[in-house]
Every structure is written in structure tokens, then in C-alpha cells.
Amino acid sequence: MHLVIVGNGVAGITAAMAVRAKDPQAEITIISGESEYFFSRTALMYAYMDIMQRRDLEPYERKVFREQRLTLRKDWVVDLDAGARQLRTQGGATLSYDKLLLATGSRGRRAPWERDLEGVVRFVSLQDLDACERLTPGTRRAVVAGGGLIGVELVECLVHHRVPVTFLVREPSYWPAALSPEEGEMVAAHIRAQGVDLRLGTEVASMEGEGKVAGITTTAGEAIACQMVGVTIGVEPNVEWLRSVKTPPDLNRGVLTDQAFRTSLPDVFAAGDVAEVTGRIEPLWYAAKRQGEAAALSMMGERVEYAPPAYYNSAKFFHLEWTCAGETKGPGRFRKLPGREASVRVIERDGMAVGFSMLGTRWNHRVLVKWVEQRLRVDDVMKRLSEAQYDVEFGRVAL
Amino acid sequence: MIRDRLYHDLTNRGITGWIVAALLVWFYIALYFTENLTPWAQKVGLSSKWDLYGVLYTVVILVGGIAMIRKYGHNRYQVVRTAVVMFVQVVFAFSIPMMLKALHQPEYYLSYFWPLKFDYMNPEYLFRQPWPFVVYTLAASLVIVPLLAALFGKRWYCSWVCGCGGLANTMGEPWRHLSDKSSAAWKFEKVSIYSVLCISLALTGLLFYSWFTKSKAPEVVQFQTWYGLIVGSILSGAVGTGLYPLGGTRVWCRFFCPMAALLGITQRAGKRFHIRVKEDMCISCGLCSKYCEMGIDVRAYAQRNESFTRASCVGCGICSEVCPRGVLRLENQSGLVQISGGR
């Protein structure tokens, strides 16, 4: 069997390794135009901050791919012919496959006000990192538009390089998608304390410059001169390239698949950020890993009925850590921990705990998820909260 | 910013890093093999170059320790650990020996034990000391030190008490990330550190044999001299500390220290100390591996959801500190399976 995987991100590589673990014979080829070796996208910020070298981003030693006989090709796939079971690449090669996995991940969303000027950056790919590094020395001020997790990472990198940053966030409170207004206020205060010019409820209205970015004008009418504009308004499945191939799979926002990661094309599967599995996209590192593993089983003919487990996530806003489990929105009990930049919030419905949002201290999401699944009463959960704490030794925070 | 660039150069094997490494190696050669430092010691009113070294060592640990506490002040484990390191250095590795010396007594370093302090278990030396020291040394080296390592991991010594580790985790902090993370380095480590351990055990055995039989062969004397030169001076001094800016801060501890080897075995056998991995939260960013001074590829375990105990782990706790998702936690408990939650 020749398995070809398009995309060498965490979904693709996890799938390749899972297939190899079960089938020592299979021929496995992984194609990516972005990088020759699998690297950790989540560590892009540390490379930008010069804390890590490019090579440090690679989660596996390079010899692992030789040992596991995973063939890596650095090329972009430009055509897919599901009838002939063939791919064509930009480099002119034709590849035949028996099974194909589409794992091309996400890409940064384009903003309506965006213009193709030098100085406009995203922060998703290695090429984005190159662009950021190239632009940093000539930047006297940067504007980052979009207050999601990638936005705050990019802001942190710029602050690290002592570049003054204006951080524009559309919503009136910081990251309302997951944080309550009180939490948003804490995070906003923390970001401002790092010297960031954070503007809530403000968007970019237009972008100025000839060839290069010269500045932007905000929706409040203020003109801000800048040499770099980070567009971090979210990511979307990287499916554009599939719209013009000979036999595109059914697409919606992502590549549509069933619970076994099968697309509308025979022997073509999709997993990770690019996949819309029964109508749902999970653009998360852990989910991509899980999907890659499950898709591998499915490609090997095992019965797979993927259902995402209870939601959880974590993040770090500069120095402020955050963990959530279950639901994050809705009425709940919020408590700021005395004397610290920390809080706990338990989301409640009908007297039961349905979610947790914990800021500034460490938590074991496994325990929190278990509580949500067990449908425990909020009163009981509040008493047992310390069982889920995960602070360092000697550092247990009083709740 | 020029200051940022200079710091980056110094801590990432740039020209300044190489210069500092050369100066450190030169310093250790001068210290161990010449008397060039003696006049400097006398100028500041100290009687020997070793006293000067003791003063410098203590000052550097205090300065580095304060920097460390400032950097990691939000992390209680780091604050407590660093405070203990500083305390042990000032009291046990400096003040007590200096006071003993002033009272014309032998300078005992009560925070150093065999086989790191090799001579303490040399019967010719040991049994000529006053009995409380004999009891202390025998009990500590043979029972208490390994017992504590089995209960709490080797960290109680290597990153809480030991002066070598103390220097690494204070002054050496800016270079910790330079340790080699490759699997080839791990292979080399296993060969080198257990070789040194075997050699030091063999030599101790020979010294006891010679003492019992009251006949010391000239080969044993020669063996002892070479051991002192290669392990004591070159590996622990010039290579171990001199190469901080090139190979990271734990070159000696990781590849050569016989005590670390012994404690590593005890740590594994004790099955209590481990680094716990919170399941399915690792994003493979690799900061843990990058900052591991022992060159452990922590990420490899974290991304496999595998709580682990490595013989070389000194439990400094920095992997846990830098993890942006709070995945890693140092723990002391029996029964890894029960706490990892099961899958």
C-alpha cells in the first residue's frame, strides 16, 4: 500500500507514525511545501523571540523519519485526480497513491481591509516567521489586529524585541469567546502592564502605504503610523488549493468528512485543522493529533467513529496561564483569588458544574473534564476544587 | 538593542561565549596547575588560592542565586530551592570549613560526600579523622544520601545541596539551554558516567584492600593520582565549569560525576520521584527540552503522555516552569500508574 499524506503538520505526522506502528510494510510519503521536516507550529513564537533555533522546533530527531521509513518530499501539491489516484506537484512530479490523507491544516484568515503591502504579516507558517524576522529591525511601531491566541503571541514577540505595539481588538472585552468580562479585564490589564497599547472595541478601518505599509486608520478614526501590521483575526481550513484541482472533494468551510475521516472521494481522507468532521472543525493541536491517530486506523480499514471528547484548552497570555474545561460561556461563580493575578470560574447550569475557566494558576484539566462529565453539583465541586490544582511543589495556591 | 544582542551572543555560543569559556578554562588551569592565583589571594588577605576560590565561588552563587530568584520569583519551588542552595553554600561549603581552618582544624566540607568528594572514603585519610567525622561520612555516603535519593529523587542533593549543581543553577542559569539533546549524547552519557562510576568504585575498593593488607602497590598510587588529575581537576573543574558557555551547565554532572551516577540509579530504583505529564495537553513546543540542563528530551515524553523518571534528571524543575500549558509537574509519590489517570 502506498499512503500519501499531504501536509507534514501534527495530524499528518501522527497519522504516518500510527500507520507505521501497525504496518511495517506500507510505503508512506509525506509532502509539504512549507518545510522538509515536521516542526512545532506552536513554538513559532519562541523561534521569533530567539529563545529557540529552527532546529529546536522539530519534535522528532530527523533520523526518526529514516528509521521509520517515512519518505519526506518538500513540494506543493497542485492537482488531485481521484479517478487516476494521482497527485501532481508544483515541482512537476506525479505521485500515485492507494490511500490519500489531506492534512493541510489552517491558514491565517484574510481581513477585508487588508492590502498586499510589504509589512503585512500573519503568524502561522514558517514563511510568516521569516517575514516577521526580516521586518523587525526596521519596525518602529507595529500594529497587531485581532485578539485571539495567535495575536497575543505575536504581540509578546514584538514586546520581546522592544518594538512598540498597538494591539487592536474588535470586541469590547478581551477574548469574549472564552473569557468572562472580569477575566477579560484581568488579561487586558496584564497585557497593558507589559507596555502594550491595547485598544479594545477597535478595528482597522483602512491601511495606508505604497508598496510598503505606512500606517493604518482605526475605526475610531485615529491614524497610526507603523511599519508592520500583524493580521491575526483567526484561522480557517487551508482548502483553497483544493478548489481548482481536477477532482475536488466536497468542501464547506473545510474538507467534509464522515466520522471515519472519509471525504467524498474514494480512498481520500482528511484530518486535522483542514477537516470538517461531520460539520465540526477543531483547530487545536491536541485535536489534530487525536484525529491523525484515528484517521490512521480508519485508513487501515478499522472501524472508526470519531467523536470529539469534552472540550478543554489552555493558553498563556504573556505570563498569565489559563486552563478551561467543558463550557466557558454562561452564568457561573467567579472568584478572584486574594492577593494574586488569578481567578477561578465555574460555569453552572441547573445547579450543575458544566465548565471551568481558570486564570493565573495551574489546573489538571483531566479532573475538571471528569467533573463536567460526571455532572457534579456546583456546591460539591466548589468544595473539592483543590483536588484539581496542579501548581508546582510548595506553590499550591490557596483558593 | 546592543545589550540584548550581546547577551544573546554570550548565551548562544557566539564570540563572547567562546571568550568567556576560554577565560574560565584558563582560570581553572591556573587554579589547579599553577600558583599564579596565590599572590592575588594574598593581596586580598587570604592565605591560599583555594580560599580565594571559595570566596569567588560563594559570591558567584549568591549573585546568581539572587538573579535566579528575581527571574523565577513567582515559582515557589524555584525560590525555596535556590534559597537552600545559597544557604548550603554559605554555611556548609564556606563558613564552616573556614572557621574550622581558623581554629586550626581540618576543613571539612559537610555538604560533600563520597564518591563526589573522593578522598573522604579513602581509608588512609578517613580513619585518621576524629570519630564524629568518620561516623558522619560513613553514614551519609553509604546510607543517608542514597536513601534520600530513593525517597525524593537525586534532586535533593544535585540541585538543592551540591555546590557543583549550585553553581550550575545560579551563575550557570543563562547557559542551561546549551546542553546537547540528541539521542547520541544520551548514549555517550550512559557510557561515560557509568564508566567513571565503575572506575571510582574500583579505586575505592583498591584503597580499602591496600589499607586492610597494609601494602599499597605503586600502581594503586598511580591510579589514585591519575583519577585525581583527570576526574577531580580536568573533568569537574576545567571541563565541567569551563565549558558552561559551550556545552551548558551540567557537563560534569551529566557525563562524569560518579555521585550523580549513583544517585541516578537510586532515583530510578526508588520509583518515587518522577515528572508527571498531564495528558493530552502538550503542544510539542519543546521549551522543556530546550531548557533541560541535563539534555533530556522532555518533550518526547510529554507528547507521548508518558510520566517518567530519568536517571540523569536532577529535578531542577525548570521544564515545569517554562511549559506554557502547565503540563509538567515534579512529584514524589509511589505508583506512577495510579496518578497518571489511566488511558
XYZ file of C-alpha atoms in Angstrom:
742
model
C 0.000 0.000 0.000
C 1.231 3.483 -0.810
C -0.100 6.046 1.604
C 0.448 9.644 0.598
C -0.080 12.401 3.151
C -0.387 15.998 2.057
C 0.827 18.191 4.897
C 3.508 17.419 7.463
C 1.872 19.033 10.472
C 0.880 17.250 13.633
C -2.145 15.497 12.091
C -0.207 14.194 9.095
C 2.873 13.095 11.004
C 0.862 11.488 13.792
C -1.141 9.555 11.194
C 2.036 8.463 9.393
C 3.594 7.182 12.599
C 0.404 5.439 13.677
C 0.176 3.641 10.317
C 3.834 2.684 10.515
C 3.367 1.269 14.004
C 0.728 -1.141 12.696
C 2.033 -1.817 9.215
C 5.775 -2.247 8.754
C 5.329 -2.817 5.009
C 3.344 0.233 3.904
C 5.049 2.778 1.736
C 4.433 6.192 3.292
C 5.137 9.511 1.609
C 4.575 12.897 3.235
C 4.567 16.021 1.116
C 4.845 19.584 2.352
C 5.909 22.731 0.593
C 6.320 24.627 3.850
C 9.152 22.665 5.418
C 11.041 19.473 4.866
C 10.664 18.289 8.440
C 7.751 18.333 10.858
C 8.056 21.293 13.153
C 6.009 22.556 16.039
C 3.891 25.466 14.875
C 3.034 26.219 18.464
C 6.664 27.148 19.079
C 6.900 29.700 16.263
C 6.783 32.438 18.881
C 9.806 31.068 20.710
C 11.771 30.990 17.463
C 10.768 34.570 16.792
C 11.876 35.516 20.293
C 15.269 33.858 19.607
C 14.707 31.510 22.521
C 14.775 28.549 20.150
C 16.626 27.792 16.958
C 14.722 26.499 13.933
C 16.015 23.015 14.545
C 14.684 23.083 18.136
C 11.166 23.371 16.742
C 11.337 19.841 15.392
C 9.686 17.443 17.863
C 11.481 14.407 16.420
C 15.090 13.916 15.570
C 15.497 13.760 11.810
C 16.783 10.222 11.895
C 13.383 9.087 13.195
C 11.958 9.593 9.708
C 14.706 7.443 8.180
C 14.284 4.801 10.856
C 10.530 4.698 10.367
C 10.941 4.794 6.581
C 8.737 7.818 6.112
C 9.596 9.451 2.799
C 9.555 13.236 3.014
C 9.144 15.437 -0.046
C 9.365 19.198 0.028
C 6.967 20.259 -2.675
C 3.489 21.745 -3.071
C 0.693 19.562 -4.351
C -1.185 21.357 -7.136
C -3.529 18.734 -8.549
C -5.528 15.789 -7.345
C -7.071 13.233 -9.692
C -9.064 10.809 -7.609
C -10.050 8.782 -10.686
C -6.446 8.003 -11.569
C -5.416 8.084 -7.886
C -2.747 10.584 -8.704
C -1.289 13.816 -7.381
C 0.699 16.341 -9.329
C 3.167 18.665 -7.628
C 4.492 22.111 -8.388
C 7.875 20.527 -8.979
C 6.326 18.547 -11.849
C 6.246 15.154 -10.169
C 3.318 12.774 -10.408
C 2.594 10.562 -7.418
C 0.288 7.585 -7.354
C -1.445 6.679 -4.126
C -3.546 3.861 -2.782
C -4.744 5.954 0.143
C -4.504 9.701 0.444
C -4.703 11.814 3.576
C -5.334 15.524 3.296
C -3.835 17.216 6.341
C -3.052 20.703 5.146
C -4.057 22.430 8.359
C -5.163 26.016 8.759
C -4.115 29.303 7.347
C -4.475 32.794 8.682
C -7.708 34.474 7.664
C -7.562 37.484 5.392
C -9.046 40.746 6.638
C -11.376 42.792 4.428
C -9.282 45.947 4.920
C -6.064 44.143 4.091
C -3.860 45.218 1.149
C -0.926 43.337 -0.310
C 1.802 45.552 1.062
C 5.254 44.762 2.360
C 4.955 44.732 6.145
C 1.664 42.843 6.391
C 2.284 39.623 8.274
C 0.472 36.644 9.647
C 1.869 34.290 12.263
C 1.031 30.774 11.234
C 3.721 29.389 8.937
C 7.500 29.194 8.808
C 7.373 31.670 5.948
C 5.456 34.055 8.230
C 8.229 33.680 10.785
C 10.826 34.517 8.126
C 8.862 37.622 7.163
C 8.493 38.750 10.785
C 12.187 38.327 11.450
C 13.082 40.213 8.298
C 10.793 43.127 9.137
C 11.516 43.515 12.871
C 14.733 45.564 12.702
C 13.114 48.244 10.502
C 9.937 48.481 12.549
C 9.486 51.456 14.835
C 5.873 50.583 15.609
C 3.761 47.545 14.863
C 0.008 47.128 14.864
C -1.460 43.730 15.615
C -5.117 43.345 14.691
C -7.101 40.535 16.273
C -7.107 39.498 19.917
C -7.034 35.726 19.659
C -4.274 33.486 20.906
C -2.052 33.999 17.869
C -2.465 37.750 18.198
C -1.270 37.871 21.762
C 1.672 35.601 20.885
C 2.755 37.921 18.108
C 2.410 40.888 20.453
C 4.566 39.122 23.034
C 7.273 38.515 20.424
C 7.289 42.155 19.383
C 7.466 43.302 23.000
C 10.372 40.915 23.474
C 12.155 42.678 20.617
C 11.270 46.018 22.216
C 9.079 47.033 19.285
C 6.245 49.333 20.437
C 2.941 47.624 19.684
C -0.606 48.800 19.276
C -2.923 45.840 19.764
C -6.369 46.285 18.249
C -9.154 44.043 19.457
C -12.606 44.206 17.908
C -14.521 43.082 20.984
C -15.178 45.464 23.877
C -13.717 42.977 26.343
C -10.711 40.775 25.798
C -11.411 37.402 24.105
C -15.088 37.070 24.992
C -15.164 33.809 23.036
C -13.825 32.132 26.164
C -13.261 34.692 28.903
C -15.846 36.391 31.050
C -15.735 40.209 31.219
C -13.925 40.053 34.596
C -11.352 37.651 33.226
C -11.032 39.706 30.063
C -10.311 42.719 32.229
C -7.594 40.853 34.136
C -5.939 39.691 30.929
C -6.237 43.146 29.378
C -4.612 44.693 32.461
C -1.844 42.105 32.299
C -1.190 42.817 28.617
C -1.144 46.563 29.252
C 1.287 46.075 32.124
C 3.777 44.715 29.562
C 3.768 48.096 27.860
C 1.325 47.166 25.107
C -1.009 49.827 23.758
C -4.128 47.660 23.870
C -7.289 49.114 22.327
C -10.479 47.234 22.955
C -13.527 47.705 20.756
C -11.321 48.978 17.954
C -10.666 47.623 14.476
C -8.634 48.619 11.479
C -10.698 50.663 9.031
C -8.078 51.093 6.346
C -4.444 50.568 5.593
C -2.128 53.144 4.093
C 1.086 52.892 2.115
C 2.579 52.454 -1.322
C 4.324 49.128 -1.755
C 5.072 49.179 1.957
C 2.829 49.662 4.946
C 2.967 53.234 6.217
C 0.124 53.090 8.713
C -3.441 52.217 9.461
C -6.545 54.124 10.415
C -8.706 52.697 13.162
C -12.478 52.539 13.225
C -12.250 55.306 15.831
C -10.700 57.476 13.122
C -7.209 57.537 14.546
C -4.259 57.253 12.167
C -1.363 55.154 13.485
C 1.957 55.164 11.650
C 3.517 51.715 11.586
C 5.869 49.586 9.546
C 4.391 46.222 10.381
C 0.785 45.039 10.598
C 0.024 41.622 12.068
C -3.262 40.174 10.846
C -4.376 37.701 13.496
C -8.129 37.581 13.132
C -8.320 33.815 13.285
C -7.546 30.845 11.101
C -9.551 28.901 8.547
C -9.097 25.461 6.975
C -6.464 25.541 4.262
C -8.674 24.345 1.398
C -8.253 26.999 -1.311
C -5.812 24.824 -3.276
C -8.445 22.080 -3.474
C -10.987 24.259 -5.281
C -9.035 24.192 -8.541
C -7.905 20.547 -8.647
C -9.310 18.073 -11.186
C -11.452 16.240 -8.635
C -12.112 18.354 -5.578
C -13.588 16.622 -2.549
C -16.806 18.078 -1.145
C -15.899 21.268 0.636
C -17.721 23.500 3.029
C -15.556 25.595 5.336
C -13.200 22.616 5.457
C -12.930 19.276 3.712
C -16.124 17.449 4.584
C -15.667 14.026 6.127
C -17.711 11.441 7.965
C -16.850 10.134 11.408
C -14.197 7.891 9.873
C -12.466 10.852 8.191
C -13.542 9.693 4.720
C -14.066 12.509 2.232
C -16.441 12.328 -0.706
C -13.624 10.875 -2.869
C -12.724 7.172 -2.721
C -9.721 6.370 -0.520
C -9.196 10.049 0.212
C -9.265 11.019 3.867
C -8.838 14.301 5.731
C -7.799 15.023 9.301
C -6.659 17.865 11.493
C -7.484 21.555 11.119
C -8.452 21.153 7.476
C -11.122 18.556 8.163
C -14.732 19.378 8.843
C -15.724 16.160 10.567
C -19.477 15.813 10.463
C -19.828 19.571 10.347
C -17.301 20.378 13.053
C -13.836 21.889 12.808
C -11.441 21.515 15.742
C -8.499 23.833 15.152
C -6.469 22.654 18.139
C -3.105 20.915 18.410
C -4.375 18.089 20.603
C -7.418 17.545 18.416
C -5.272 17.332 15.277
C -3.127 14.738 16.998
C -6.153 12.740 18.063
C -7.666 12.963 14.590
C -4.401 11.905 12.945
C -4.321 8.816 15.129
C -7.952 7.937 14.446
C -7.648 8.637 10.705
C -4.675 6.250 10.574
C -6.832 3.462 11.952
C -9.598 4.295 9.526
C -7.217 4.239 6.550
C -6.043 0.818 7.674
C -9.548 -0.480 7.432
C -10.537 -0.369 11.057
C -13.942 0.830 12.083
C -13.679 4.381 13.422
C -16.454 6.562 14.744
C -14.745 9.697 15.837
C -16.487 11.881 18.339
C -14.632 14.765 19.951
C -14.228 14.395 23.715
C -15.347 17.102 26.115
C -13.721 20.383 25.234
C -10.675 21.666 27.079
C -7.916 24.052 26.222
C -5.138 26.099 27.722
C -3.206 29.208 26.822
C -0.707 31.674 28.126
C -1.127 35.422 27.851
C 2.407 36.683 28.443
C 2.926 35.267 31.948
C -0.694 34.568 32.734
C -1.666 30.923 32.340
C -5.196 29.801 31.604
C -6.961 26.445 31.574
C -10.528 25.687 30.633
C -12.670 22.566 30.524
C -16.203 21.987 29.327
C -18.220 25.096 28.580
C -16.775 28.555 29.030
C -19.833 30.726 28.499
C -22.864 31.299 30.601
C -23.644 32.181 34.185
C -21.320 30.868 36.830
C -19.443 31.520 40.009
C -16.423 33.723 39.649
C -13.874 34.323 42.349
C -10.722 36.360 42.187
C -8.033 34.797 44.342
C -6.876 37.195 47.033
C -3.525 38.862 46.534
C -2.841 37.309 43.155
C -3.413 37.812 39.499
C -5.587 34.714 39.464
C -9.202 33.652 39.411
C -11.469 30.660 39.177
C -14.798 30.489 37.387
C -17.187 27.571 37.434
C -19.935 27.712 34.840
C -23.206 26.354 36.156
C -26.489 25.200 34.733
C -29.371 23.740 36.746
C -27.120 23.579 39.773
C -24.527 21.503 37.970
C -20.978 22.407 37.004
C -20.726 22.398 33.211
C -17.423 24.143 32.724
C -14.346 25.747 34.246
C -12.218 28.724 33.329
C -9.124 29.108 35.492
C -6.757 32.022 35.197
C -3.325 32.534 36.717
C -2.783 29.146 38.399
C -2.283 25.608 37.162
C -5.028 23.015 36.886
C -5.346 19.421 35.855
C -7.867 19.613 33.018
C -8.388 15.846 33.266
C -10.003 16.190 36.663
C -12.072 19.182 35.547
C -13.279 17.350 32.434
C -14.179 14.340 34.561
C -16.279 16.521 36.854
C -18.096 18.006 33.889
C -18.791 14.549 32.504
C -19.989 13.308 35.887
C -22.431 16.218 36.054
C -21.486 17.091 39.625
C -23.306 19.746 41.593
C -21.566 23.115 41.704
C -21.695 23.217 45.501
C -19.830 19.913 45.715
C -17.335 20.924 43.041
C -16.555 24.189 44.820
C -15.638 22.212 47.942
C -13.418 19.798 46.033
C -11.776 22.323 43.746
C -8.325 21.890 45.248
C -8.228 18.271 44.037
C -7.746 19.604 40.516
C -4.947 22.037 41.341
C -1.687 21.412 39.576
C 0.631 24.084 40.942
C 4.332 23.422 41.451
C 5.533 21.928 44.731
C 5.455 24.478 47.594
C 3.391 26.670 45.286
C -0.125 25.415 45.969
C -2.352 28.451 45.761
C -4.955 28.967 48.491
C -8.393 29.087 46.901
C 19.417 46.847 21.287
C 23.087 46.225 21.691
C 22.687 44.824 25.199
C 20.180 42.209 24.040
C 22.410 41.195 21.164
C 25.461 40.891 23.367
C 23.550 38.748 25.846
C 22.260 36.575 23.038
C 25.790 36.178 21.694
C 27.144 35.295 25.125
C 24.460 32.714 25.772
C 24.262 31.178 22.312
C 27.843 30.192 21.568
C 28.703 33.494 19.932
C 32.176 35.020 20.041
C 31.692 36.352 23.559
C 30.542 32.908 24.668
C 33.749 31.383 23.356
C 35.842 34.105 25.002
C 34.196 33.535 28.381
C 34.663 29.772 28.020
C 38.349 30.285 27.219
C 38.752 32.564 30.251
C 37.035 30.061 32.531
C 39.189 27.178 31.291
C 42.279 29.339 31.691
C 41.179 30.188 35.245
C 40.764 26.525 36.150
C 44.136 25.594 34.660
C 45.752 28.424 36.595
C 43.950 27.315 39.756
C 44.713 23.621 39.578
C 48.126 23.530 37.955
C 49.913 26.805 38.813
C 50.436 29.127 41.743
C 49.543 32.205 39.681
C 46.495 32.912 41.780
C 48.289 32.752 45.131
C 49.576 36.365 45.038
C 46.060 37.542 44.219
C 44.733 35.660 47.212
C 47.359 37.187 49.451
C 46.595 40.655 48.130
C 43.056 40.370 49.462
C 44.260 38.934 52.747
C 43.533 35.263 52.107
C 46.085 32.596 52.838
C 45.753 30.436 49.748
C 44.393 30.284 46.219
C 41.812 27.777 47.464
C 40.416 30.320 49.910
C 40.180 32.798 47.067
C 38.368 30.182 45.016
C 35.978 29.561 47.914
C 35.186 33.253 48.228
C 34.666 33.673 44.496
C 32.521 30.551 44.310
C 30.290 31.713 47.139
C 29.934 35.250 45.797
C 29.033 33.959 42.348
C 26.409 31.586 43.776
C 24.898 34.402 45.824
C 24.777 36.841 42.906
C 23.465 34.188 40.514
C 21.014 32.997 43.157
C 19.545 36.461 43.620
C 19.180 36.794 39.839
C 17.525 33.387 39.765
C 15.033 34.321 42.493
C 14.215 37.564 40.728
C 13.625 35.740 37.459
C 11.523 32.934 38.910
C 10.077 34.714 41.939
C 6.550 33.611 41.009
C 7.548 29.946 41.311
C 7.805 28.848 44.935
C 9.711 25.688 44.107
C 12.446 27.726 42.453
C 12.553 30.266 45.266
C 12.816 27.656 48.019
C 15.316 25.550 46.111
C 17.554 28.479 45.256
C 17.427 29.803 48.807
C 18.564 26.394 50.088
C 21.372 26.253 47.522
C 22.602 29.660 48.665
C 22.303 28.729 52.336
C 24.206 25.468 51.948
C 26.978 27.181 50.022
C 27.384 29.973 52.557
C 27.176 27.770 55.635
C 28.420 24.282 54.820
C 30.663 24.894 51.858
C 32.211 28.138 53.043
C 31.723 29.380 56.605
C 32.142 26.084 58.477
C 35.323 24.984 56.653
C 36.765 28.500 57.007
C 36.003 28.539 60.728
C 37.481 25.088 61.183
C 40.563 26.288 59.378
C 40.822 29.376 61.570
C 40.670 27.064 64.576
C 43.478 25.001 63.049
C 41.187 22.062 62.452
C 40.852 20.091 59.223
C 38.492 21.864 56.788
C 35.532 19.542 56.469
C 33.028 20.232 53.732
C 29.954 18.683 55.280
C 27.841 19.127 52.159
C 30.120 16.978 50.030
C 30.129 13.214 50.127
C 31.817 10.256 48.548
C 32.087 9.487 45.664
C 31.994 13.148 44.626
C 34.416 14.039 47.405
C 36.503 11.014 46.676
C 39.117 11.363 49.423
C 36.551 11.216 52.206
C 36.210 7.483 51.604
C 39.920 6.869 51.330
C 40.605 4.773 54.453
C 44.106 6.192 54.823
C 42.532 9.628 55.223
C 39.176 8.788 56.742
C 40.298 6.703 59.703
C 42.773 9.323 60.819
C 39.957 11.834 61.354
C 38.049 12.364 64.599
C 35.304 9.801 65.123
C 32.286 12.091 64.643
C 33.501 12.880 61.132
C 34.109 9.191 60.424
C 30.593 8.333 61.509
C 29.114 11.273 59.589
C 30.920 10.371 56.389
C 30.147 6.672 56.514
C 26.528 7.154 57.466
C 25.918 9.935 54.961
C 27.733 8.458 51.976
C 26.539 4.917 52.379
C 23.067 5.282 53.884
C 21.518 8.719 54.147
C 22.424 10.123 50.735
C 21.127 7.168 48.708
C 18.098 6.779 50.991
C 17.056 10.377 50.474
C 17.560 9.951 46.724
C 15.275 6.934 46.762
C 12.636 8.923 48.657
C 12.879 12.329 47.000
C 14.954 11.759 43.891
C 18.535 12.765 43.342
C 17.398 16.374 43.215
C 17.638 16.703 46.995
C 21.384 16.571 46.504
C 22.110 17.545 42.892
C 20.015 20.666 42.722
C 19.429 21.549 46.363
C 22.706 20.872 48.174
C 25.620 20.150 45.875
C 27.966 23.033 45.112
C 28.531 21.924 41.511
C 24.805 21.896 40.910
C 24.511 25.077 42.949
C 26.865 26.900 40.628
C 25.107 25.490 37.567
C 21.701 26.615 38.796
C 22.766 30.109 39.770
C 25.630 31.589 37.763
C 25.166 28.976 35.062
C 21.459 29.666 34.545
C 21.864 31.723 31.338
C 23.608 28.792 29.631
C 21.405 25.914 30.730
C 19.777 25.542 27.310
C 23.046 24.675 25.580
C 23.049 21.043 26.705
C 23.008 18.524 23.879
C 19.544 16.958 23.476
C 20.407 14.384 20.817
C 19.955 10.680 21.418
C 23.633 10.301 20.524
C 24.518 12.476 23.526
C 22.319 10.300 25.732
C 24.165 7.200 24.514
C 27.505 8.825 25.248
C 26.246 9.883 28.680
C 25.323 6.327 29.645
C 28.748 5.031 28.693
C 30.756 7.875 30.178
C 29.017 8.387 33.503
C 28.820 4.710 34.412
C 32.453 4.259 33.353
C 33.527 6.961 35.771
C 31.363 5.376 38.456
C 32.942 1.953 37.918
C 36.418 3.443 37.966
C 35.777 5.324 41.189
C 34.243 2.259 42.837
C 37.202 0.163 41.721
C 39.659 2.683 43.075
C 37.868 2.905 46.406
C 37.917 -0.886 46.559
C 41.620 -0.968 45.851
C 42.320 1.645 48.505
C 40.425 -0.375 51.095
C 42.199 -3.535 50.006
C 45.567 -1.793 50.328
C 44.614 -0.451 53.738
C 43.490 -3.829 55.055
C 46.521 -5.649 53.718
C 48.759 -2.739 54.710
C 50.522 -2.946 51.368
C 49.887 -0.279 48.772
C 51.094 -1.232 45.324
C 52.740 1.586 43.343
C 50.083 1.033 40.627
C 47.359 1.952 43.099
C 49.195 5.152 43.991
C 49.483 5.954 40.306
C 45.818 5.115 39.700
C 44.889 7.476 42.536
C 46.993 10.298 41.103
C 45.519 9.927 37.627
C 41.985 9.765 38.994
C 42.547 12.968 40.933
C 44.005 14.684 37.899
C 41.517 13.585 35.269
C 38.270 13.350 37.223
C 38.938 15.830 40.018
C 40.716 18.617 38.177
C 40.098 18.331 34.464
C 36.561 16.918 34.236
C 34.914 18.547 37.217
C 36.776 21.844 37.012
C 38.093 22.845 33.615
C 35.598 20.886 31.504
C 32.628 20.931 33.871
C 32.578 24.615 34.636
C 34.860 25.992 31.942
C 32.594 24.814 29.189
C 29.364 26.336 30.596
C 29.103 28.759 27.657
C 29.624 25.990 25.102
C 28.087 22.783 26.423
C 25.671 24.026 29.022
C 25.933 23.950 32.773
C 25.799 20.294 33.655
C 28.537 18.740 31.521
C 30.267 17.386 34.620
C 27.075 16.326 36.381
C 25.624 14.658 33.323
C 28.580 12.895 31.787
C 31.116 12.323 34.540
C 30.008 12.771 38.149
C 30.148 9.359 39.895
C 27.853 10.603 42.634
C 25.212 11.677 40.121
C 25.507 8.232 38.546
C 24.940 6.515 41.871
C 22.059 8.801 42.830
C 20.527 8.338 39.389
C 20.424 4.593 39.903
C 18.867 5.085 43.335
C 16.332 7.546 41.942
C 15.197 5.034 39.343
C 15.146 2.191 41.842
C 13.200 4.263 44.389
C 10.330 4.737 41.889
C 9.021 7.733 43.776
C 10.354 10.880 42.188
C 9.004 11.433 38.701
C 7.936 14.114 36.297
C 4.246 13.827 35.794
C 2.782 14.584 32.398
C -0.741 15.959 32.209
C -2.396 14.001 29.444
C -3.202 15.366 26.008
C -2.236 18.928 26.814
C 1.286 19.003 25.368
C 1.651 21.136 22.258
C 5.148 19.842 21.478
C 6.601 23.341 21.620
C 9.816 21.940 23.062
C 10.624 24.622 25.636
C 11.003 21.861 28.250
C 13.633 20.068 26.204
C 15.330 23.306 25.273
C 15.734 24.324 28.899
C 16.661 20.921 30.303
C 20.191 21.307 31.548
C 20.656 17.527 31.575
C 19.841 17.268 27.879
C 16.730 15.179 28.471
C 14.289 15.360 25.585
C 11.389 16.058 27.922
C 9.097 16.851 25.005
C 9.458 13.285 23.748
C 7.782 12.050 26.952
C 5.270 14.865 27.227
C 3.933 14.437 23.710
C 3.533 10.705 24.351
C 1.595 11.429 27.593
C 4.218 9.492 29.482
C 5.105 10.385 33.083
C 8.731 9.461 33.570
C 11.814 9.198 35.747
C 15.163 9.584 34.083
C 18.334 8.644 35.937
C 20.002 11.878 34.897
C 17.135 14.192 35.956
C 18.292 16.466 38.760
C 14.798 17.788 39.415
C 15.659 21.441 38.901
C 12.026 21.989 37.895
C 12.662 24.388 35.046
C 10.876 22.209 32.468
C 7.742 22.578 34.532
C 8.328 26.307 34.958
C 8.712 27.093 31.257
C 5.914 24.838 29.992
C 3.308 27.249 28.572
C 0.481 24.761 29.148
C 1.380 23.641 32.656
C 1.812 20.042 31.509
C 4.745 19.010 33.664
C 4.870 18.588 37.409
C 7.618 17.262 39.643
C 6.221 14.787 42.116
C 7.285 12.429 44.858
C 4.856 9.585 45.092
C 4.851 5.895 44.678
C 2.773 4.337 41.936
C 3.135 6.201 38.659
C 0.200 4.389 37.114
C -2.314 5.401 39.700
C -1.618 9.121 39.420
C -1.336 9.451 35.664
C -5.061 8.947 35.416
C -5.079 5.948 33.138
C -5.998 5.804 29.480
